[in-house]
Coordinates of N, CA, C and O and ligand atoms in Angstrom, one line a residue:
M22 N -17.9 -11.7 8.3 CA -17.8 -10.3 8.8 C -16.4 -9.8 8.8 O -15.5 -10.5 9.3
K23 N -16.2 -8.7 8.1 CA -14.8 -8.3 7.9 C -14.4 -7.1 8.8 O -13.3 -6.7 8.7
I24 N -15.3 -6.5 9.5 CA -14.9 -5.4 10.4 C -14.3 -5.9 11.7 O -14.5 -7.0 12.1
T25 N -13.6 -5.0 12.3 CA -12.9 -5.4 13.5 C -13.7 -5.0 14.8 O -14.7 -4.3 14.7
F26 N -13.2 -5.6 15.9 CA -13.9 -5.2 17.2 C -13.9 -3.8 17.4 O -14.8 -3.2 18.0
G27 N -12.7 -3.1 17.1 CA -12.6 -1.7 17.4 C -13.6 -0.9 16.6 O -14.2 0.0 17.1
Q28 N -13.9 -1.3 15.4 CA -14.9 -0.6 14.5 C -16.3 -0.8 15.1 O -17.1 0.1 15.0
M29 N -16.5 -2.0 15.6 CA -17.9 -2.3 16.1 C -18.1 -1.6 17.5 O -19.2 -1.4 17.9
G30 N -17.0 -1.5 18.3 CA -17.2 -1.0 19.6 C -17.8 -2.0 20.6 O -18.4 -1.6 21.6
V31 N -17.7 -3.2 20.3 CA -18.3 -4.2 21.2 C -17.3 -4.6 22.3 O -16.1 -4.5 22.1
R32 N -17.9 -5.0 23.4 CA -17.1 -5.4 24.6 C -17.2 -6.9 24.8 O -16.4 -7.4 25.6
G33 N -18.1 -7.5 24.2 CA -18.3 -8.9 24.4 C -18.9 -9.5 23.2 O -19.5 -8.9 22.4
V34 N -18.6 -10.8 23.1 CA -19.2 -11.6 21.9 C -19.8 -12.9 22.4 O -19.5 -13.3 23.5
L35 N -20.7 -13.4 21.6 CA -21.2 -14.7 21.8 C -20.7 -15.7 20.8 O -20.7 -15.4 19.6
V36 N -20.1 -16.8 21.3 CA -19.5 -17.8 20.4 C -20.5 -19.0 20.3 O -20.7 -19.7 21.4
Y37 N -21.0 -19.3 19.1 CA -21.9 -20.4 19.0 C -21.2 -21.6 18.3 O -20.7 -21.4 17.2
C38 N -21.3 -22.7 18.9 CA -20.9 -24.0 18.2 C -22.0 -24.6 17.4 O -23.2 -24.3 17.7
H39 N -21.7 -25.4 16.4 CA -22.7 -26.1 15.6 C -23.5 -27.0 16.5 O -24.6 -27.4 16.1
C40 N -23.0 -27.5 17.6 CA -23.7 -28.4 18.5 C -24.8 -27.7 19.3 O -25.6 -28.4 20.0
G41 N -24.8 -26.4 19.3 CA -25.8 -25.7 20.1 C -25.2 -25.0 21.3 O -25.9 -24.2 21.9
H42 N -24.1 -25.4 21.7 CA -23.4 -24.8 22.9 C -23.0 -23.4 22.5 O -22.5 -23.2 21.4
H43 N -23.1 -22.5 23.5 CA -22.6 -21.1 23.2 C -22.0 -20.6 24.5 O -22.4 -20.9 25.6
V44 N -21.0 -19.7 24.4 CA -20.4 -19.1 25.5 C -20.3 -17.6 25.2 O -20.1 -17.2 24.1
A45 N -20.3 -16.8 26.3 CA -20.1 -15.3 26.2 C -18.7 -15.1 26.5 O -18.1 -15.6 27.5
L46 N -18.0 -14.2 25.7 CA -16.6 -13.9 25.9 C -16.5 -12.4 26.1 O -17.1 -11.6 25.4
D47 N -15.6 -12.0 27.0 CA -15.2 -10.6 27.2 C -14.1 -10.3 26.2 O -13.0 -11.0 26.3
V48 N -14.2 -9.4 25.3 CA -13.2 -9.1 24.4 C -12.4 -7.8 24.6 O -11.7 -7.3 23.8
D49 N -12.6 -7.3 25.9 CA -11.9 -6.0 26.2 C -10.4 -6.1 26.0 O -9.8 -5.1 25.7
R50 N -9.9 -7.3 26.2 CA -8.4 -7.4 26.2 C -7.9 -7.8 24.8 O -6.7 -7.9 24.6
W51 N -8.8 -8.1 23.9 CA -8.4 -8.4 22.5 C -8.0 -7.1 21.8 O -8.5 -6.1 22.0
P52 N -7.0 -7.3 20.9 CA -6.6 -6.1 20.1 C -7.7 -5.6 19.3 O -8.5 -6.4 18.8
V53 N -7.8 -4.3 19.1 CA -9.0 -3.7 18.4 C -8.9 -4.0 16.9 O -9.9 -3.8 16.3
N54 N -7.8 -4.5 16.4 CA -7.8 -4.8 15.0 C -8.0 -6.2 14.7 O -7.9 -6.7 13.6
V55 N -8.5 -7.0 15.7 CA -8.8 -8.4 15.5 C -10.2 -8.5 14.8 O -11.1 -7.8 15.1
R56 N -10.3 -9.3 13.7 CA -11.5 -9.5 13.0 C -12.2 -10.8 13.6 O -11.5 -11.8 14.0
L57 N -13.5 -10.8 13.6 CA -14.3 -12.0 14.0 C -13.9 -13.2 13.2 O -13.7 -14.3 13.7
S58 N -13.7 -12.9 11.9 CA -13.4 -14.1 11.0 C -12.0 -14.6 11.2 O -11.8 -15.8 10.9
D59 N -11.1 -13.8 11.8 CA -9.8 -14.3 12.2 C -9.9 -15.2 13.4 O -9.1 -16.1 13.6
R60 N -10.8 -15.0 14.3 CA -10.9 -15.7 15.6 C -11.7 -17.0 15.5 O -11.5 -17.9 16.2
E61 N -12.7 -17.0 14.6 CA -13.6 -18.1 14.6 C -12.9 -19.5 14.5 O -13.3 -20.4 15.2
P62 N -11.9 -19.7 13.7 CA -11.3 -21.0 13.6 C -10.6 -21.5 14.8 O -10.2 -22.6 14.9
H63 N -10.3 -20.5 15.7 CA -9.5 -20.9 16.9 C -10.3 -21.3 18.1 O -9.7 -21.8 19.1
F64 N -11.6 -21.2 18.1 CA -12.3 -21.6 19.2 C -12.5 -23.1 19.2 O -12.8 -23.7 18.1
I65 N -12.4 -23.7 20.4 CA -12.7 -25.1 20.5 C -13.8 -25.3 21.5 O -13.7 -24.8 22.7
C66 N -14.9 -26.0 21.1 CA -16.1 -26.1 22.0 C -15.8 -27.0 23.2 O -15.1 -28.0 23.0
R67 N -16.2 -26.6 24.4 CA -16.0 -27.4 25.6 C -16.9 -28.6 25.6 O -16.6 -29.5 26.4
V68 N -18.0 -28.6 24.9 CA -18.9 -29.7 25.0 C -18.6 -30.8 24.0 O -18.5 -31.9 24.3
C69 N -18.4 -30.4 22.7 CA -18.2 -31.4 21.7 C -16.8 -31.4 21.2 O -16.4 -32.3 20.4
G70 N -16.0 -30.4 21.5 CA -14.6 -30.4 21.1 C -14.4 -30.0 19.6 O -13.3 -30.0 19.1
G71 N -15.5 -29.5 19.0 CA -15.5 -29.0 17.6 C -14.8 -27.7 17.5 O -14.8 -26.8 18.4
R72 N -14.2 -27.4 16.3 CA -13.6 -26.1 16.0 C -14.5 -25.4 15.0 O -15.4 -26.0 14.4
G73 N -14.2 -24.1 14.9 CA -14.9 -23.3 13.9 C -16.3 -22.8 14.3 O -17.3 -22.9 13.6
A74 N -16.3 -22.2 15.5 CA -17.5 -21.6 16.0 C -17.9 -20.4 15.3 O -17.0 -19.8 14.6
E75 N -19.1 -20.0 15.4 CA -19.6 -18.7 14.9 C -19.6 -17.6 15.9 O -20.1 -17.8 17.0
V76 N -19.0 -16.5 15.7 CA -18.9 -15.4 16.7 C -19.8 -14.3 16.3 O -19.8 -13.8 15.1
Q77 N -20.6 -13.8 17.2 CA -21.4 -12.7 17.0 C -21.3 -11.7 18.1 O -21.1 -12.0 19.2
P78 N -21.4 -10.4 17.7 CA -21.4 -9.4 18.8 C -22.5 -9.6 19.8 O -23.6 -10.0 19.5
E79 N -22.2 -9.3 21.1 CA -23.1 -9.5 22.1 C -24.2 -8.5 22.1 O -24.0 -7.3 21.8
Ligands
ZN126 ZN1 -19.9 -28.0 20.3

């Protein structure tokens, strides 16, 4: 996904790990020019410790 949060107008996202764990994040404070694809590699799962979650608009 190449569009930014600002373009989507979303206020929250769901972050899915490959292990099945997911968390809801409030993105109000994120810069509007951040892309989902830029953020995905930076998430670390609290359950399995894995990186590279999938981020979807809430
Ligand atoms: Zn996980």
